[in-house]
Amino acid sequence: MPMEDHKIIELFFARSEEAIAHVREKYGPMCRKIAANMLNDAEDADECVNDTLLALWNAIPPARPQLLRPYIARISRNQARNRLVYNKAQKRSAEMAISLEELDGCLASPDSVEQAMEGRDLTRAIERFLLTLDEDSRNMFLRRYWFYDSVEEIAEGFGVSKNKVKVRLFRAREKLRAYLLQEGYLYETGNIRSGI
């Protein structure tokens, strides 16, 4: 049985290398899936898992995340993104490109999505928006646009048709666009407000 997160964090604070082993066991598959979805290369994905573990070791302490899973997921995403830059990839994996393209109607462009998501204000606005969605729609949205899962994987995970997933994601994107317009993060033209 995997160790509880608060105990893993205590191992990091004790500078025990057991912490890495427990994270690899409990969250390694998640990290690998995130990296594989972004990179579409098994060897690069494995290296990203190792880079994630090293980054986690260097971050804790002083960081003490309240929720370890999303904290590790964020580090894993950043490591995979860094790998894309390092490889000077001209093309992103199909699922990542498709999922970012889907958000194109809400934000200016896929590149702007990546840049804008770094903005604290916009990130908080999107977090508030996600709380307005029902649980299934929110989880589908996160699986698609945070973990870059395919529509097929999401449909299988929720036991619904691909069409139902597509419709829910479409409605969520439309709601996000309206929400960002209302909050002043997006202009009618679809451009992100400057300074974000």
PDB file of C-alpha atoms in Angstrom:
ATOM      1  CA  MET A   1       0.000   0.000   0.000  1.00  0.00           C
ATOM      2  CA  PRO A   2       1.441   3.402  -0.981  1.00  0.00           C
ATOM      3  CA  MET A   3       2.621   5.703   1.781  1.00  0.00           C
ATOM      4  CA  GLU A   4       0.423   8.667   2.726  1.00  0.00           C
ATOM      5  CA  ASP A   5       1.473  12.002   1.249  1.00  0.00           C
ATOM      6  CA  HIS A   6       2.133  13.778   4.544  1.00  0.00           C
ATOM      7  CA  LYS A   7       4.536  10.992   5.547  1.00  0.00           C
ATOM      8  CA  ILE A   8       6.329  11.271   2.196  1.00  0.00           C
ATOM      9  CA  ILE A   9       6.733  15.013   2.745  1.00  0.00           C
ATOM     10  CA  GLU A  10       8.181  14.354   6.194  1.00  0.00           C
ATOM     11  CA  LEU A  11      10.724  12.001   4.601  1.00  0.00           C
ATOM     12  CA  PHE A  12      11.744  14.838   2.256  1.00  0.00           C
ATOM     13  CA  PHE A  13      12.209  17.141   5.234  1.00  0.00           C
ATOM     14  CA  ALA A  14      14.308  14.465   6.920  1.00  0.00           C
ATOM     15  CA  ARG A  15      16.335  14.337   3.647  1.00  0.00           C
ATOM     16  CA  SER A  16      15.666  10.615   3.409  1.00  0.00           C
ATOM     17  CA  GLU A  17      16.086   9.154  -0.068  1.00  0.00           C
ATOM     18  CA  GLU A  18      13.171   6.848   0.754  1.00  0.00           C
ATOM     19  CA  ALA A  19      10.955   9.802  -0.152  1.00  0.00           C
ATOM     20  CA  ILE A  20      12.030   9.503  -3.791  1.00  0.00           C
ATOM     21  CA  ALA A  21      11.317   5.772  -3.831  1.00  0.00           C
ATOM     22  CA  HIS A  22       7.821   6.324  -2.411  1.00  0.00           C
ATOM     23  CA  VAL A  23       7.059   9.119  -4.891  1.00  0.00           C
ATOM     24  CA  ARG A  24       8.310   6.970  -7.783  1.00  0.00           C
ATOM     25  CA  GLU A  25       6.050   4.117  -6.661  1.00  0.00           C
ATOM     26  CA  LYS A  26       2.969   6.241  -6.011  1.00  0.00           C
ATOM     27  CA  TYR A  27       3.231   8.997  -8.623  1.00  0.00           C
ATOM     28  CA  GLY A  28       5.759   7.716 -11.175  1.00  0.00           C
ATOM     29  CA  PRO A  29       3.064   6.367 -13.541  1.00  0.00           C
ATOM     30  CA  MET A  30       1.199   9.698 -13.435  1.00  0.00           C
ATOM     31  CA  CYS A  31       4.403  11.636 -14.193  1.00  0.00           C
ATOM     32  CA  ARG A  32       5.284   9.303 -17.031  1.00  0.00           C
ATOM     33  CA  LYS A  33       1.800   9.640 -18.535  1.00  0.00           C
ATOM     34  CA  ILE A  34       1.928  13.442 -18.405  1.00  0.00           C
ATOM     35  CA  ALA A  35       5.362  13.492 -20.023  1.00  0.00           C
ATOM     36  CA  ALA A  36       4.451  10.854 -22.610  1.00  0.00           C
ATOM     37  CA  ASN A  37       1.308  12.753 -23.597  1.00  0.00           C
ATOM     38  CA  MET A  38       3.301  15.941 -24.091  1.00  0.00           C
ATOM     39  CA  LEU A  39       6.433  14.484 -25.665  1.00  0.00           C
ATOM     40  CA  ASN A  40       5.210  11.409 -27.504  1.00  0.00           C
ATOM     41  CA  ASP A  41       8.586   9.758 -26.838  1.00  0.00           C
ATOM     42  CA  ALA A  42       9.052   6.987 -24.257  1.00  0.00           C
ATOM     43  CA  GLU A  43      12.742   7.679 -23.603  1.00  0.00           C
ATOM     44  CA  ASP A  44      12.159  11.407 -23.093  1.00  0.00           C
ATOM     45  CA  ALA A  45       9.180  10.613 -20.848  1.00  0.00           C
ATOM     46  CA  ASP A  46      11.348   8.367 -18.641  1.00  0.00           C
ATOM     47  CA  GLU A  47      13.983  11.099 -18.397  1.00  0.00           C
ATOM     48  CA  CYS A  48      11.280  13.598 -17.438  1.00  0.00           C
ATOM     49  CA  VAL A  49      10.193  11.326 -14.589  1.00  0.00           C
ATOM     50  CA  ASN A  50      13.766  11.335 -13.281  1.00  0.00           C
ATOM     51  CA  ASP A  51      14.006  15.117 -13.778  1.00  0.00           C
ATOM     52  CA  THR A  52      10.727  15.511 -11.891  1.00  0.00           C
ATOM     53  CA  LEU A  53      12.038  13.480  -8.962  1.00  0.00           C
ATOM     54  CA  LEU A  54      15.229  15.560  -8.848  1.00  0.00           C
ATOM     55  CA  ALA A  55      13.263  18.819  -9.027  1.00  0.00           C
ATOM     56  CA  LEU A  56      10.998  17.573  -6.242  1.00  0.00           C
ATOM     57  CA  TRP A  57      14.030  16.674  -4.105  1.00  0.00           C
ATOM     58  CA  ASN A  58      15.414  20.177  -4.634  1.00  0.00           C
ATOM     59  CA  ALA A  59      12.074  21.872  -3.913  1.00  0.00           C
ATOM     60  CA  ILE A  60      11.128  20.068  -0.674  1.00  0.00           C
ATOM     61  CA  PRO A  61      12.253  21.571   1.630  1.00  0.00           C
ATOM     62  CA  PRO A  62      11.716  24.511   1.795  1.00  0.00           C
ATOM     63  CA  ALA A  63       8.396  23.989  -0.013  1.00  0.00           C
ATOM     64  CA  ARG A  64       5.729  22.108   1.912  1.00  0.00           C
ATOM     65  CA  PRO A  65       2.910  21.435  -0.543  1.00  0.00           C
ATOM     66  CA  GLN A  66      -0.518  20.953   0.973  1.00  0.00           C
ATOM     67  CA  LEU A  67      -1.513  18.637  -1.887  1.00  0.00           C
ATOM     68  CA  LEU A  68       1.351  16.522  -3.176  1.00  0.00           C
ATOM     69  CA  ARG A  69      -0.308  15.039  -6.279  1.00  0.00           C
ATOM     70  CA  PRO A  70      -1.037  18.342  -8.104  1.00  0.00           C
ATOM     71  CA  TYR A  71       2.335  19.709  -6.958  1.00  0.00           C
ATOM     72  CA  ILE A  72       4.123  16.763  -8.567  1.00  0.00           C
ATOM     73  CA  ALA A  73       1.912  16.995 -11.670  1.00  0.00           C
ATOM     74  CA  ARG A  74       2.884  20.653 -12.121  1.00  0.00           C
ATOM     75  CA  ILE A  75       6.580  19.846 -11.808  1.00  0.00           C
ATOM     76  CA  SER A  76       6.168  16.989 -14.276  1.00  0.00           C
ATOM     77  CA  ARG A  77       4.433  19.258 -16.791  1.00  0.00           C
ATOM     78  CA  ASN A  78       7.185  21.853 -16.430  1.00  0.00           C
ATOM     79  CA  GLN A  79       9.882  19.236 -16.918  1.00  0.00           C
ATOM     80  CA  ALA A  80       8.167  17.940 -20.055  1.00  0.00           C
ATOM     81  CA  ARG A  81       7.787  21.477 -21.374  1.00  0.00           C
ATOM     82  CA  ASN A  82      11.476  22.111 -20.694  1.00  0.00           C
ATOM     83  CA  ARG A  83      12.284  18.922 -22.586  1.00  0.00           C
ATOM     84  CA  LEU A  84      10.283  20.192 -25.565  1.00  0.00           C
ATOM     85  CA  VAL A  85      12.292  23.406 -25.552  1.00  0.00           C
ATOM     86  CA  TYR A  86      15.544  21.495 -25.070  1.00  0.00           C
ATOM     87  CA  ASN A  87      14.783  19.263 -28.024  1.00  0.00           C
ATOM     88  CA  LYS A  88      13.898  22.376 -30.036  1.00  0.00           C
ATOM     89  CA  ALA A  89      10.861  20.450 -31.161  1.00  0.00           C
ATOM     90  CA  GLN A  90       9.131  22.233 -34.025  1.00  0.00           C
ATOM     91  CA  LYS A  91       6.106  20.036 -33.536  1.00  0.00           C
ATOM     92  CA  ARG A  92       4.396  19.097 -30.309  1.00  0.00           C
ATOM     93  CA  SER A  93       2.725  15.745 -29.834  1.00  0.00           C
ATOM     94  CA  ALA A  94      -0.635  15.379 -31.507  1.00  0.00           C
ATOM     95  CA  GLU A  95      -2.731  15.234 -28.304  1.00  0.00           C
ATOM     96  CA  MET A  96      -1.056  18.293 -26.776  1.00  0.00           C
ATOM     97  CA  ALA A  97      -1.404  20.274 -30.002  1.00  0.00           C
ATOM     98  CA  ILE A  98      -5.044  19.257 -30.402  1.00  0.00           C
ATOM     99  CA  SER A  99      -5.962  20.060 -26.807  1.00  0.00           C
ATOM    100  CA  LEU A 100      -4.253  23.472 -26.963  1.00  0.00           C
ATOM    101  CA  GLU A 101      -5.875  24.138 -30.332  1.00  0.00           C
ATOM    102  CA  GLU A 102      -9.270  23.451 -28.746  1.00  0.00           C
ATOM    103  CA  LEU A 103      -8.594  26.246 -26.255  1.00  0.00           C
ATOM    104  CA  ASP A 104      -7.743  28.593 -29.127  1.00  0.00           C
ATOM    105  CA  GLY A 105     -11.289  29.955 -29.088  1.00  0.00           C
ATOM    106  CA  CYS A 106     -10.934  30.915 -25.432  1.00  0.00           C
ATOM    107  CA  LEU A 107      -7.436  32.331 -25.568  1.00  0.00           C
ATOM    108  CA  ALA A 108      -5.411  33.928 -28.340  1.00  0.00           C
ATOM    109  CA  SER A 109      -3.236  31.002 -29.476  1.00  0.00           C
ATOM    110  CA  PRO A 110      -1.652  27.790 -28.182  1.00  0.00           C
ATOM    111  CA  ASP A 111       1.559  29.670 -27.404  1.00  0.00           C
ATOM    112  CA  SER A 112      -0.434  32.335 -25.581  1.00  0.00           C
ATOM    113  CA  VAL A 113      -2.167  29.595 -23.621  1.00  0.00           C
ATOM    114  CA  GLU A 114       1.167  28.325 -22.329  1.00  0.00           C
ATOM    115  CA  GLN A 115       2.405  31.840 -21.533  1.00  0.00           C
ATOM    116  CA  ALA A 116      -0.872  33.073 -20.090  1.00  0.00           C
ATOM    117  CA  MET A 117      -1.263  30.050 -17.822  1.00  0.00           C
ATOM    118  CA  GLU A 118       1.909  31.216 -16.077  1.00  0.00           C
ATOM    119  CA  GLY A 119       0.151  34.452 -15.083  1.00  0.00           C
ATOM    120  CA  ARG A 120      -1.003  34.253 -11.497  1.00  0.00           C
ATOM    121  CA  ASP A 121      -4.151  36.310 -11.993  1.00  0.00           C
ATOM    122  CA  LEU A 122      -5.285  34.335 -14.988  1.00  0.00           C
ATOM    123  CA  THR A 123      -4.471  31.068 -13.253  1.00  0.00           C
ATOM    124  CA  ARG A 124      -6.601  32.065 -10.271  1.00  0.00           C
ATOM    125  CA  ALA A 125      -9.439  33.122 -12.574  1.00  0.00           C
ATOM    126  CA  ILE A 126      -9.339  29.751 -14.315  1.00  0.00           C
ATOM    127  CA  GLU A 127      -9.298  27.985 -10.942  1.00  0.00           C
ATOM    128  CA  ARG A 128     -12.399  29.968  -9.925  1.00  0.00           C
ATOM    129  CA  PHE A 129     -14.022  29.103 -13.251  1.00  0.00           C
ATOM    130  CA  LEU A 130     -13.363  25.383 -12.742  1.00  0.00           C
ATOM    131  CA  LEU A 131     -15.259  25.542  -9.459  1.00  0.00           C
ATOM    132  CA  THR A 132     -18.350  26.656 -11.398  1.00  0.00           C
ATOM    133  CA  LEU A 133     -18.395  23.403 -13.405  1.00  0.00           C
ATOM    134  CA  ASP A 134     -20.060  20.231 -12.233  1.00  0.00           C
ATOM    135  CA  GLU A 135     -17.591  17.598 -11.003  1.00  0.00           C
ATOM    136  CA  ASP A 136     -17.601  15.430 -14.152  1.00  0.00           C
ATOM    137  CA  SER A 137     -17.145  18.407 -16.495  1.00  0.00           C
ATOM    138  CA  ARG A 138     -14.361  19.786 -14.295  1.00  0.00           C
ATOM    139  CA  ASN A 139     -12.565  16.431 -14.220  1.00  0.00           C
ATOM    140  CA  MET A 140     -12.942  15.975 -17.982  1.00  0.00           C
ATOM    141  CA  PHE A 141     -11.609  19.494 -18.537  1.00  0.00           C
ATOM    142  CA  LEU A 142      -8.584  18.852 -16.301  1.00  0.00           C
ATOM    143  CA  ARG A 143      -7.851  15.475 -17.867  1.00  0.00           C
ATOM    144  CA  ARG A 144      -7.955  17.026 -21.335  1.00  0.00           C
ATOM    145  CA  TYR A 145      -6.164  20.334 -20.778  1.00  0.00           C
ATOM    146  CA  TRP A 146      -3.909  19.601 -17.799  1.00  0.00           C
ATOM    147  CA  PHE A 147      -2.970  15.950 -18.312  1.00  0.00           C
ATOM    148  CA  TYR A 148      -3.465  16.024 -22.130  1.00  0.00           C
ATOM    149  CA  ASP A 149      -5.495  12.815 -22.144  1.00  0.00           C
ATOM    150  CA  SER A 150      -7.146  11.927 -25.440  1.00  0.00           C
ATOM    151  CA  VAL A 151     -10.910  12.142 -25.833  1.00  0.00           C
ATOM    152  CA  GLU A 152     -10.929   8.348 -26.119  1.00  0.00           C
ATOM    153  CA  GLU A 153      -9.109   7.926 -22.778  1.00  0.00           C
ATOM    154  CA  ILE A 154     -11.488  10.323 -21.052  1.00  0.00           C
ATOM    155  CA  ALA A 155     -14.556   8.581 -22.509  1.00  0.00           C
ATOM    156  CA  GLU A 156     -13.244   5.217 -21.363  1.00  0.00           C
ATOM    157  CA  GLY A 157     -12.452   6.542 -17.885  1.00  0.00           C
ATOM    158  CA  PHE A 158     -15.928   8.009 -17.441  1.00  0.00           C
ATOM    159  CA  GLY A 159     -17.753   5.166 -19.192  1.00  0.00           C
ATOM    160  CA  VAL A 160     -19.397   7.503 -21.710  1.00  0.00           C
ATOM    161  CA  SER A 161     -19.255   7.999 -25.471  1.00  0.00           C
ATOM    162  CA  LYS A 162     -16.564  10.089 -27.147  1.00  0.00           C
ATOM    163  CA  ASN A 163     -19.306  12.371 -28.432  1.00  0.00           C
ATOM    164  CA  LYS A 164     -20.512  13.080 -24.893  1.00  0.00           C
ATOM    165  CA  VAL A 165     -16.972  14.013 -23.854  1.00  0.00           C
ATOM    166  CA  LYS A 166     -16.582  16.289 -26.891  1.00  0.00           C
ATOM    167  CA  VAL A 167     -19.882  18.034 -26.152  1.00  0.00           C
ATOM    168  CA  ARG A 168     -19.003  18.578 -22.481  1.00  0.00           C
ATOM    169  CA  LEU A 169     -15.557  19.900 -23.358  1.00  0.00           C
ATOM    170  CA  PHE A 170     -17.053  22.222 -25.982  1.00  0.00           C
ATOM    171  CA  ARG A 171     -19.562  23.595 -23.476  1.00  0.00           C
ATOM    172  CA  ALA A 172     -16.833  24.029 -20.856  1.00  0.00           C
ATOM    173  CA  ARG A 173     -14.661  25.951 -23.355  1.00  0.00           C
ATOM    174  CA  GLU A 174     -17.606  28.181 -24.257  1.00  0.00           C
ATOM    175  CA  LYS A 175     -18.261  28.851 -20.559  1.00  0.00           C
ATOM    176  CA  LEU A 176     -14.554  29.557 -20.007  1.00  0.00           C
ATOM    177  CA  ARG A 177     -14.499  32.043 -22.878  1.00  0.00           C
ATOM    178  CA  ALA A 178     -17.594  33.839 -21.510  1.00  0.00           C
ATOM    179  CA  TYR A 179     -16.127  33.815 -17.998  1.00  0.00           C
ATOM    180  CA  LEU A 180     -12.807  35.289 -19.150  1.00  0.00           C
ATOM    181  CA  LEU A 181     -14.659  37.975 -21.134  1.00  0.00           C
ATOM    182  CA  GLN A 182     -16.743  38.848 -18.083  1.00  0.00           C
ATOM    183  CA  GLU A 183     -13.671  38.962 -15.827  1.00  0.00           C
ATOM    184  CA  GLY A 184     -11.761  41.168 -18.276  1.00  0.00           C
ATOM    185  CA  TYR A 185      -9.064  38.645 -19.168  1.00  0.00           C
ATOM    186  CA  LEU A 186     -10.187  38.367 -22.761  1.00  0.00           C
ATOM    187  CA  TYR A 187     -11.295  40.879 -25.360  1.00  0.00           C
ATOM    188  CA  GLU A 188     -14.159  40.241 -27.782  1.00  0.00           C
ATOM    189  CA  THR A 189     -11.502  39.665 -30.473  1.00  0.00           C
ATOM    190  CA  GLY A 190     -10.197  36.685 -28.521  1.00  0.00           C
ATOM    191  CA  ASN A 191      -6.943  38.345 -27.506  1.00  0.00           C
ATOM    192  CA  ILE A 192      -5.587  38.060 -23.997  1.00  0.00           C
ATOM    193  CA  ARG A 193      -5.412  41.309 -22.056  1.00  0.00           C
ATOM    194  CA  SER A 194      -1.846  42.630 -22.150  1.00  0.00           C
ATOM    195  CA  GLY A 195       0.161  42.485 -18.958  1.00  0.00           C
ATOM    196  CA  ILE A 196      -1.022  39.021 -18.004  1.00  0.00           C
TER     197      ILE A 196
END
